[in-house]
Coordinates of C-alpha atoms in Angstrom, one line a residue:
Chain G
M77 CA 158.9 204.1 145.7
A78 CA 157.2 204.0 142.5
N79 CA 159.2 201.4 141.1
S80 CA 159.1 199.5 143.6
V81 CA 155.2 199.2 143.1
E82 CA 155.4 198.1 139.5
Y83 CA 157.7 196.0 140.1
L84 CA 156.3 193.7 142.7
V85 CA 153.1 194.5 140.9
R86 CA 154.3 193.0 137.4
E87 CA 155.9 190.0 139.5
A88 CA 152.8 188.9 141.7
L89 CA 150.9 188.6 138.5
Q90 CA 153.0 186.9 136.9
L91 CA 153.3 184.7 139.8
E92 CA 149.5 184.1 140.4
A93 CA 149.3 183.5 136.4
T94 CA 151.7 180.7 136.7
S95 CA 151.0 179.1 139.7
R96 CA 147.1 178.4 137.9
N97 CA 148.5 176.3 135.8
P98 CA 145.0 176.3 134.1
V99 CA 143.5 173.3 131.7
P100 CA 143.5 174.7 128.3
F101 CA 139.5 174.6 127.2
D102 CA 139.1 171.9 124.8
G103 CA 138.8 173.2 121.2
V104 CA 135.8 170.7 120.1
E105 CA 133.6 171.3 122.9
T106 CA 134.1 175.0 122.7
L107 CA 132.7 174.8 119.3
R108 CA 130.1 172.9 120.2
R109 CA 129.0 175.7 122.9
A110 CA 129.7 178.4 120.5
R111 CA 127.8 176.9 118.2
R112 CA 124.8 176.3 120.7
A113 CA 124.7 179.8 121.9
R114 CA 124.8 181.2 118.1
T115 CA 121.7 179.2 117.6
R116 CA 119.9 180.1 121.3
R117 CA 120.3 183.9 119.8
R118 CA 118.1 183.0 116.7
I119 CA 115.4 182.3 119.0
A120 CA 116.6 184.0 122.5
V121 CA 114.7 187.6 121.6
P122 CA 111.3 186.0 120.6
F123 CA 111.5 182.9 123.4
A124 CA 112.5 186.1 125.8
A125 CA 109.3 188.7 124.3
I126 CA 106.8 185.7 124.5
L127 CA 108.0 185.0 128.0
A128 CA 107.0 188.5 129.3
V129 CA 104.3 189.1 127.3
V130 CA 102.6 185.8 128.8
A131 CA 103.4 187.2 131.9
I132 CA 102.5 190.3 131.6
S133 CA 98.9 189.2 130.6
A134 CA 98.3 186.0 132.6
G135 CA 99.1 187.8 135.7
A136 CA 101.9 190.4 135.9
G137 CA 98.8 192.7 134.8
V138 CA 95.4 192.2 132.7
V139 CA 95.6 193.3 129.3
T140 CA 93.8 196.7 128.5
A141 CA 91.9 196.4 132.3
S142 CA 93.8 199.4 134.8
V143 CA 94.3 198.0 138.2
E144 CA 92.0 200.6 139.9
R145 CA 89.3 198.7 138.0
T146 CA 90.5 195.3 138.0
P147 CA 93.4 194.3 140.0
A148 CA 95.6 192.0 138.6
T149 CA 96.1 188.4 139.3
P150 CA 99.6 187.2 139.1
A151 CA 100.3 184.1 137.1
A152 CA 103.7 182.8 138.7
S153 CA 102.7 183.4 141.8
A154 CA 103.4 181.8 144.7
T155 CA 101.5 182.5 148.0
P156 CA 102.8 184.8 149.1
T157 CA 104.3 184.3 153.4
V158 CA 103.3 187.4 155.3
T159 CA 104.7 188.4 158.4
R160 CA 104.8 191.8 160.3
Q161 CA 107.6 192.5 162.4
H162 CA 110.1 195.1 162.8
K163 CA 110.4 198.3 160.7
P164 CA 113.9 198.9 159.0
G165 CA 112.7 202.5 157.9
V166 CA 113.9 201.1 154.6
V167 CA 112.6 198.4 151.7
Q168 CA 115.1 195.9 151.9
V169 CA 115.5 191.9 150.7
R170 CA 117.4 189.7 153.3
D171 CA 117.3 186.2 153.5
N172 CA 115.1 186.2 150.5
K173 CA 112.6 187.9 152.5
L174 CA 111.2 191.5 151.3
S175 CA 110.8 193.9 154.1
T176 CA 108.9 197.0 153.9
P177 CA 108.9 200.0 156.2
D178 CA 105.7 199.2 157.8
G179 CA 106.8 196.3 159.0
R180 CA 105.2 193.3 156.8
T181 CA 107.8 190.8 155.2
F182 CA 107.2 188.3 152.0
T183 CA 108.6 185.6 151.1
L184 CA 110.1 185.6 147.4
P185 CA 110.5 182.4 145.1
T186 CA 114.2 181.6 143.8
T187 CA 115.9 184.4 141.8
G188 CA 116.0 181.9 139.1
D189 CA 119.8 181.6 138.8
S190 CA 121.2 178.3 140.4
R191 CA 125.0 180.2 140.8
F192 CA 123.8 183.5 141.5
Q193 CA 121.4 183.2 144.7
Q194 CA 120.8 187.4 145.6
W195 CA 118.5 189.6 144.1
I196 CA 120.5 192.1 143.5
R197 CA 118.3 195.1 142.3
L198 CA 115.3 196.4 144.4
E199 CA 112.8 199.3 143.0
P200 CA 109.5 200.7 143.9
A201 CA 107.2 199.9 141.3
Y202 CA 103.3 200.3 140.5
D203 CA 101.6 198.8 143.7
G204 CA 104.8 197.5 145.0
W205 CA 108.5 196.6 144.2
L206 CA 110.3 195.6 141.2
V207 CA 113.0 192.7 142.5
S208 CA 115.4 191.7 139.8
S209 CA 118.4 188.6 139.9
S210 CA 120.6 188.6 136.9
V211 CA 118.0 186.6 134.7
K212 CA 114.6 187.6 136.4
T213 CA 112.4 190.8 137.4
I214 CA 109.4 189.8 139.3
W215 CA 106.5 191.8 140.8
V216 CA 106.0 192.1 144.4
R217 CA 102.4 193.5 144.8
S218 CA 101.9 195.4 148.4
D219 CA 99.8 192.1 149.2
G220 CA 102.4 190.4 148.8
R221 CA 101.6 188.6 145.8
T222 CA 104.3 188.0 143.3
S223 CA 104.3 187.8 139.6
V224 CA 107.1 187.2 137.1
V225 CA 107.6 190.2 134.9
S226 CA 111.0 188.8 132.9
E227 CA 112.8 185.9 132.9
V228 CA 115.4 185.0 130.5
P229 CA 117.6 181.6 130.6
P230 CA 120.7 181.5 133.0
D231 CA 123.1 182.4 130.6
D232 CA 121.6 185.5 129.3
L233 CA 121.4 189.1 131.5
A234 CA 118.1 191.0 132.1
E235 CA 117.8 194.1 133.6
A236 CA 114.6 196.0 134.4
L237 CA 114.2 199.5 135.2
A238 CA 111.1 201.2 136.5
S239 CA 109.4 204.6 135.3
P240 CA 109.8 207.0 138.1
D241 CA 106.0 207.2 138.7
G242 CA 106.9 203.1 139.3
R243 CA 103.8 202.4 136.6
K244 CA 106.0 201.1 133.7
V245 CA 109.2 199.2 133.6
A246 CA 111.9 199.3 131.1
V247 CA 113.4 195.3 130.6
T248 CA 116.6 195.5 128.9
R249 CA 117.5 191.6 127.3
H250 CA 120.9 190.7 126.6
G251 CA 122.1 187.4 125.6
R252 CA 125.2 185.5 126.8
G253 CA 127.6 184.6 124.0
E254 CA 126.2 186.8 121.3
D255 CA 127.3 190.0 119.7
N256 CA 126.2 193.3 120.8
T257 CA 122.7 193.4 120.5
S258 CA 120.1 193.7 123.5
T259 CA 116.3 194.4 123.2
V260 CA 114.7 196.7 125.3
T261 CA 110.8 196.5 126.0
V262 CA 108.3 198.8 128.1
Y263 CA 105.5 197.5 129.5
D264 CA 102.8 199.3 131.8
L265 CA 102.7 197.6 134.6
A266 CA 99.5 199.4 135.4
A267 CA 97.8 198.8 132.0
G268 CA 99.5 195.0 131.8
T269 CA 99.9 196.0 128.4
K270 CA 103.6 196.2 126.2
V271 CA 104.2 199.4 125.3
G272 CA 107.0 199.3 122.4
S273 CA 110.5 197.4 121.7
T274 CA 113.5 198.2 120.4
Q275 CA 116.3 196.4 119.2
L276 CA 119.9 197.9 119.6
T277 CA 123.4 197.3 118.7
G278 CA 126.1 198.6 120.8
Q279 CA 129.3 200.0 119.7
R280 CA 131.4 198.9 122.1
D281 CA 133.0 195.6 122.1
S282 CA 130.8 193.9 124.5
E283 CA 129.0 196.7 126.1
Y284 CA 125.6 196.5 125.4
A285 CA 123.1 199.2 125.0
M286 CA 120.4 199.2 127.9
A287 CA 117.6 201.4 129.3
Y288 CA 120.0 203.2 131.8
R289 CA 117.2 206.4 132.8
W290 CA 113.5 207.4 132.3
F291 CA 113.2 210.6 131.5
G292 CA 109.4 211.5 131.2
G293 CA 107.7 209.1 129.1
R294 CA 110.7 208.3 127.3
V295 CA 114.0 206.1 128.1
V296 CA 117.7 207.6 127.9
L297 CA 119.4 204.1 126.3
A298 CA 122.8 203.9 127.3
Q299 CA 126.2 202.0 126.1
G300 CA 126.9 200.0 129.8
D301 CA 126.1 202.1 132.5
S302 CA 128.6 205.0 131.3
A303 CA 127.1 206.7 128.1
P304 CA 126.9 207.6 125.5
Y305 CA 122.8 208.3 125.2
A306 CA 120.0 207.8 123.1
L307 CA 116.5 209.4 124.0
W308 CA 113.8 206.9 123.0
D309 CA 110.5 207.0 123.0
P310 CA 108.7 203.7 123.6
A311 CA 105.4 204.7 122.5
S312 CA 106.4 206.3 119.0
G313 CA 109.3 204.4 119.0
A314 CA 111.1 207.3 117.5
Y315 CA 114.4 207.9 118.7
H316 CA 115.8 212.1 119.6
G317 CA 119.2 211.8 118.3
K318 CA 121.5 208.7 117.6
F319 CA 123.9 207.4 120.4
T320 CA 126.2 210.6 121.6
G321 CA 130.1 210.2 122.3
Q322 CA 130.5 212.0 125.3
E323 CA 131.3 209.8 128.6
G324 CA 129.7 210.4 132.0
R325 CA 126.5 209.0 134.2
L326 CA 123.4 210.9 134.7
A327 CA 121.6 210.9 138.6
G328 CA 118.4 211.4 137.6
V329 CA 115.4 214.2 136.6
A330 CA 116.1 218.0 137.8
A331 CA 113.5 219.6 139.8
D332 CA 112.4 221.5 136.3
G333 CA 111.5 218.1 135.0
K334 CA 113.6 219.7 131.8
R335 CA 116.8 218.4 132.0
M336 CA 119.0 215.9 134.0
V337 CA 121.8 216.1 136.7
G338 CA 124.7 214.4 136.3
F339 CA 128.2 214.7 135.3
T340 CA 130.3 213.7 132.1
T341 CA 134.6 213.5 132.1
T342 CA 135.9 215.1 129.3
N343 CA 139.6 214.3 128.4
G344 CA 139.6 213.3 132.5
A345 CA 137.8 216.4 133.5
F346 CA 135.1 215.8 136.2
C347 CA 131.8 218.1 135.6
M348 CA 128.8 217.9 136.9
G349 CA 126.3 219.9 135.6
F350 CA 122.5 220.1 134.0
I351 CA 122.5 217.6 130.6
D352 CA 119.7 218.2 128.1
P353 CA 118.1 214.8 126.7
E354 CA 116.4 217.3 123.7
K355 CA 119.7 218.6 122.8
D356 CA 121.9 215.6 122.3
F357 CA 122.5 215.4 126.1
A358 CA 124.6 219.0 125.8
M359 CA 125.5 220.1 129.8
S360 CA 125.3 223.7 130.6
D361 CA 125.8 225.6 134.0
Q362 CA 128.3 222.9 134.8
K363 CA 130.6 222.8 137.4
C364 CA 134.0 221.5 136.9
D365 CA 135.5 220.3 139.9
P366 CA 139.6 219.7 139.2
A367 CA 140.5 217.8 142.4
R368 CA 137.9 215.2 140.5
N369 CA 139.7 214.7 137.8
G370 CA 139.6 211.3 136.6
R371 CA 136.3 210.1 138.6
F372 CA 133.9 208.0 137.4
P373 CA 131.8 207.7 140.1
F374 CA 127.7 206.6 140.6
P375 CA 125.5 209.2 141.6
S376 CA 122.3 209.5 142.7
L377 CA 119.7 212.3 143.2
S378 CA 117.8 212.5 145.8
P379 CA 113.8 212.2 146.3
D380 CA 113.2 215.9 146.9
R381 CA 115.8 216.8 143.6
H382 CA 118.1 218.8 145.6
R383 CA 121.1 217.2 146.4
V384 CA 123.0 214.7 144.4
A385 CA 125.2 211.8 146.0
F386 CA 128.1 210.2 144.4
L387 CA 129.9 207.1 145.0
D388 CA 133.1 206.4 144.0
I389 CA 134.9 203.2 144.3
E390 CA 137.8 204.0 142.6
A391 CA 138.5 207.2 145.8
D392 CA 139.9 206.8 149.3
A393 CA 136.8 209.1 149.9
G394 CA 133.7 207.1 149.1
V395 CA 131.2 209.4 149.1
W396 CA 130.2 212.9 148.3
T397 CA 127.6 214.9 147.4
A398 CA 126.7 218.5 146.3
T399 CA 123.7 220.4 146.5
V400 CA 121.3 221.2 143.5
D401 CA 120.1 225.0 143.6
G402 CA 118.6 226.0 140.8
D403 CA 120.4 226.1 138.0
R404 CA 123.6 226.0 140.3
I405 CA 125.4 223.0 141.2
V406 CA 127.4 223.4 144.5
P407 CA 130.1 220.6 145.9
D408 CA 129.4 219.8 149.3
R409 CA 132.6 219.3 152.6
P410 CA 133.1 215.8 151.8
L411 CA 131.6 212.9 153.9
P412 CA 133.7 210.6 156.3
A413 CA 132.3 207.9 154.7
P414 CA 134.1 204.7 154.0
K415 CA 135.5 203.5 151.4
S416 CA 133.6 200.9 148.5
T417 CA 134.4 198.7 146.1
A418 CA 131.0 197.9 145.6
D419 CA 129.7 199.4 142.2
R420 CA 126.0 198.8 143.0
G421 CA 125.4 202.5 143.5
L422 CA 123.7 204.2 146.5
V423 CA 120.3 204.9 147.0
W424 CA 118.5 207.5 149.7
D425 CA 116.0 207.0 151.8
G426 CA 113.1 209.4 153.5
D427 CA 115.4 210.8 156.5
G428 CA 118.0 212.0 154.0
R429 CA 120.6 209.3 154.4
V430 CA 122.4 207.9 151.6
L431 CA 123.1 203.8 151.8
Y432 CA 125.6 201.8 149.7
Q433 CA 127.0 198.5 149.8
L434 CA 130.5 198.3 151.7
P435 CA 133.4 195.6 150.4
T436 CA 132.0 192.4 150.6
F437 CA 133.7 189.0 149.9
T438 CA 130.9 186.8 151.1
S439 CA 127.6 186.2 149.2
V440 CA 125.3 188.7 150.7
A441 CA 126.9 192.5 152.2
D442 CA 126.8 195.4 155.4
W443 CA 125.7 198.6 154.4
A444 CA 126.5 201.9 155.3
A445 CA 124.5 204.7 156.4
C446 CA 125.4 208.0 156.1
D447 CA 123.8 210.7 157.7
L448 CA 124.3 213.9 155.6
A449 CA 123.0 216.3 157.9
A450 CA 124.7 214.9 160.9
G451 CA 127.8 214.7 158.2
R452 CA 128.1 210.9 159.8
C453 CA 128.5 207.6 158.8
R454 CA 127.5 204.6 160.6
K455 CA 127.0 201.1 159.4
L456 CA 123.6 199.1 159.0
N457 CA 122.5 195.8 161.3
G458 CA 123.1 192.8 159.7
K459 CA 123.9 191.7 155.9
I460 CA 121.1 192.7 153.3
D461 CA 121.0 191.8 149.6
V462 CA 119.8 194.8 148.2
L463 CA 117.8 197.8 149.8
F464 CA 115.6 200.6 148.6
G465 CA 115.0 203.7 150.4
A466 CA 111.2 204.6 149.3
Q467 CA 109.0 204.6 152.1
N468 CA 105.8 203.7 150.3
P469 CA 105.6 202.1 147.4
P470 CA 104.0 205.0 144.5
A471 CA 100.7 205.1 143.2
G472 CA 98.3 202.1 143.4
S473 CA 99.4 201.1 146.7
Chain S
M83 CA 130.7 179.3 108.5
T84 CA 132.3 177.0 106.5
T85 CA 134.0 173.7 108.0
A86 CA 137.7 174.7 107.6
E87 CA 137.1 177.9 109.8
D88 CA 135.2 175.8 112.4
A89 CA 138.3 173.4 112.1
S90 CA 140.7 176.8 112.6
F91 CA 138.8 178.3 115.8
V92 CA 138.7 174.4 117.5
D93 CA 142.8 174.9 116.2
F94 CA 142.8 178.4 118.3
V95 CA 141.4 177.4 121.1
N96 CA 143.9 174.1 121.7
T97 CA 146.6 176.2 121.2
N98 CA 146.0 180.0 122.7
S99 CA 143.0 179.0 125.7
G100 CA 145.5 178.3 128.3
I101 CA 147.0 181.3 127.7
L102 CA 144.0 183.2 127.6
L103 CA 142.9 181.6 130.8
R104 CA 145.7 183.2 132.5
T105 CA 144.9 186.8 131.7
A106 CA 141.2 186.2 132.6
G107 CA 142.0 184.5 135.8
L108 CA 144.2 187.9 136.5
F109 CA 141.1 189.9 135.8
T110 CA 138.4 187.9 137.4
G111 CA 140.4 186.6 140.3
D112 CA 138.7 183.3 140.3
R113 CA 139.1 180.4 137.8
S114 CA 135.7 179.0 137.6
R115 CA 134.3 182.9 136.4
A116 CA 137.6 183.2 134.3
E117 CA 136.3 180.2 132.5
D118 CA 132.9 181.7 132.2
L119 CA 134.5 185.0 130.7
L120 CA 137.0 182.9 128.2
Q121 CA 134.6 181.1 127.5
T122 CA 132.2 184.2 126.5
A123 CA 134.8 185.7 124.7
L124 CA 135.5 182.8 122.6
T125 CA 131.9 182.7 121.8
K126 CA 131.6 186.1 120.5
A127 CA 134.6 185.7 118.6
Y128 CA 133.2 182.8 117.1
L129 CA 130.3 184.7 115.8
H130 CA 132.6 186.6 113.5
W131 CA 135.1 183.9 113.1
S132 CA 135.5 184.7 109.5
K133 CA 137.0 188.0 109.7
L134 CA 139.5 187.1 111.8
H135 CA 142.1 184.9 110.2
E136 CA 145.5 185.6 112.0
P137 CA 145.7 184.2 115.2
T138 CA 147.5 186.9 117.1
A139 CA 145.1 189.1 115.7
A140 CA 142.2 187.1 117.0
R141 CA 143.9 186.4 120.3
A142 CA 144.0 190.7 120.5
Y143 CA 140.5 190.3 119.9
V144 CA 139.1 187.7 122.5
R145 CA 141.9 189.8 124.9
K146 CA 139.8 192.6 124.2
I147 CA 136.5 191.3 124.9
M148 CA 137.5 189.6 127.8
A149 CA 138.9 193.1 129.4
N150 CA 135.6 195.0 128.6
T151 CA 133.3 192.0 130.0
A152 CA 135.7 192.0 133.3
T153 CA 134.6 195.7 133.4
S154 CA 131.9 196.0 132.1
W155 CA 129.4 192.4 131.8
W156 CA 130.2 192.0 135.5
R157 CA 129.2 195.2 137.2
L158 CA 125.7 192.6 137.8
R159 CA 126.9 189.8 139.1
S160 CA 130.7 191.1 140.5
Y161 CA 130.1 191.4 144.4
G162 CA 127.2 190.5 146.2
E163 CA 126.4 187.8 144.2
R164 CA 129.1 185.4 144.3
P165 CA 128.6 181.4 145.0
T166 CA 127.3 181.1 148.9
A167 CA 129.1 177.0 148.4
V168 CA 132.5 178.5 146.7
L169 CA 134.8 180.3 149.3
P170 CA 137.0 183.4 148.5
E171 CA 140.6 182.0 147.5
V172 CA 142.8 183.2 150.3
P173 CA 146.8 183.6 150.2
V174 CA 148.3 180.6 152.1
P175 CA 151.5 182.2 153.7
D176 CA 154.8 180.7 151.8
P177 CA 157.8 180.2 154.0
T178 CA 159.8 182.1 151.4
A179 CA 159.5 185.5 151.9
A180 CA 159.9 187.4 148.5
R181 CA 156.9 184.5 147.4
D182 CA 154.5 185.7 150.8
E183 CA 155.4 189.5 149.5
R184 CA 154.0 188.9 146.2
L185 CA 150.9 187.1 147.3
M186 CA 150.3 189.8 149.2
V187 CA 150.3 192.1 146.3
W188 CA 147.9 189.9 144.6
R189 CA 145.4 190.0 147.4
H190 CA 145.7 193.7 147.1
L191 CA 145.5 193.8 142.9
R192 CA 142.4 191.6 143.6
G193 CA 140.8 194.5 145.8
L194 CA 141.0 197.1 143.2
P195 CA 138.3 198.1 141.0
P196 CA 137.4 196.1 138.2
R197 CA 138.5 198.5 135.4
Q198 CA 141.7 199.4 137.4
R199 CA 142.6 196.2 137.6
V200 CA 142.5 195.4 134.5
V201 CA 144.3 198.6 133.4
L202 CA 146.8 196.8 135.5
V203 CA 147.2 193.3 134.5
L204 CA 147.0 194.6 130.7
R205 CA 150.3 196.8 131.6
Y206 CA 152.0 194.6 133.6
Y207 CA 151.3 191.1 132.9
E208 CA 150.6 191.6 128.7
D209 CA 153.0 194.0 128.6
L210 CA 150.8 196.9 126.3
S211 CA 151.5 200.2 125.9
E212 CA 148.9 202.8 127.1
A213 CA 148.1 203.7 123.9
E214 CA 147.1 199.6 123.0
I215 CA 145.2 199.7 126.6
A216 CA 143.3 202.6 125.5
D217 CA 142.7 200.9 122.3
T218 CA 141.4 197.9 123.9
L219 CA 139.4 198.9 126.6
G220 CA 137.8 201.9 124.3
I221 CA 138.7 205.0 126.3
S222 CA 141.1 207.9 126.2
R223 CA 145.3 207.8 127.3
G224 CA 144.2 210.2 129.7
A225 CA 141.7 207.5 131.3
V226 CA 144.3 204.9 130.9
K227 CA 147.2 206.8 132.8
S228 CA 144.6 208.1 135.2
A229 CA 143.6 204.2 136.1
A230 CA 146.8 203.0 136.6
S231 CA 148.5 205.8 138.4
R232 CA 145.4 205.7 141.1
A233 CA 145.7 201.7 141.3
L234 CA 149.2 202.1 141.6
Q235 CA 148.6 204.6 144.4
R236 CA 146.1 203.1 146.2
L237 CA 148.1 199.3 146.3
R238 CA 151.2 201.8 147.9
G239 CA 149.1 203.2 150.5
E240 CA 148.0 199.8 151.1
M241 CA 151.5 198.2 151.3
T242 CA 152.9 201.0 153.0
G243 CA 155.0 200.0 156.4
S244 CA 154.8 196.5 154.9
A245 CA 156.7 194.3 152.4
L246 CA 157.5 197.5 150.0
E247 CA 159.9 198.6 152.0
E248 CA 162.0 196.0 151.7
V249 CA 162.2 196.1 148.2
H250 CA 164.4 198.6 148.5

């Protein structure tokens, strides 16, 4: 049986490759594009930084003034369309509209990417939410005003990561067609100021360094989203150690606030545990699970930090969870969850459910919601671009 | 970069882009994304072209960039954000049973997670060894073996009871 599968795979790949009959690239045209990318690289970082600073200073926040005293006036933003209708239970973006649990709906601007017209990331932020596409991040305020926090040219990439309290945002910018250099800049949304910036060179081919998680006021930088890690303080610019050599992913900051919960895969062995960014991300109190060896799931910590859920896009099981009890991590019983190939991670809602995207071949997706208490999963109604389980935005609302 | 190096780059693209585009197509499962992937890889290769003299080494380098890009760079864009105007490719039934069989396998291959698909393409289309794949992807041999094993296991499960049984 195994041999026949391998034989069929080989045959299928050969057939598919030959049936494509692609038109080769024109060397001169490719050279011209490469030169243009190289030229753009020289100006891309300053351009992006200027754009963000302009956006921040002009609207996404008022420099040196806190929002408590001086509400920010958005620059690039549009008059919001606000309507009240259903209560979805989670914050979500659907059909270019952001809907909140209390029934408000805000019409969003375009994603800034003509080829990919869906928003792909949604996070609670100070007095609202951050909504991101591959090239643009907007700050949607609780009253519906929107401001551009970051925007890069269509061929580049930008990712925004809000701090746990939502007051700060770390923006990673990376130019497509460049080498592995990327820039991470942290802004204080509440104060409307730039906190710090660093330029990084990725260690692996085509995997650029990025702001991956927050740890207190510092940022965990990672190569891709699968380690190795380094800890960076945007305020002082100091690094705590260099990039480590481990592989794994971090779920979030543990309840004690001193360590992070995550997993590593050393030689394929899957071990969950507590990872200390102050000690070169060493793992302690680990729990290895041979049944998960070779897995590389997307972990997410529950809002109360007592449970971690894993979305495994390579396993038939789909989703499993573990309980974080003090210094112990104990795997729970497997959840009968539908499988997913969408590597977008999962989110928790305020009712102890985990939600994740089901496989899709269209521009928008079905989402599944798993009730951990009941041990049951079901499909959510309607197609959703992205959602976040926070019931309310953080401070400032 | 010198004019001679530019000329060498142009020559490399003219000679190798067809082959590389086929591999990119297998990595992505989509023609336009394959072109995007190759353009990105060639642009990155151009930045280091002065160090890439030998065509075989350059091809391996571009393939390495494509493999890693296919499993990481596209993470943001690969699922749930496809252009709405373009429908996914759907295999068309062929009167020849063997061709149908392979189209079905290809459909299942396209459904694999990116890293598993890339590992299978490198193993069974590019004929790389486990060690070479590990080096290409920057992962351990164990991880390559594990990814390939899981991919084949998954394909086996999805094909059980269908054309697979007819092979032997």
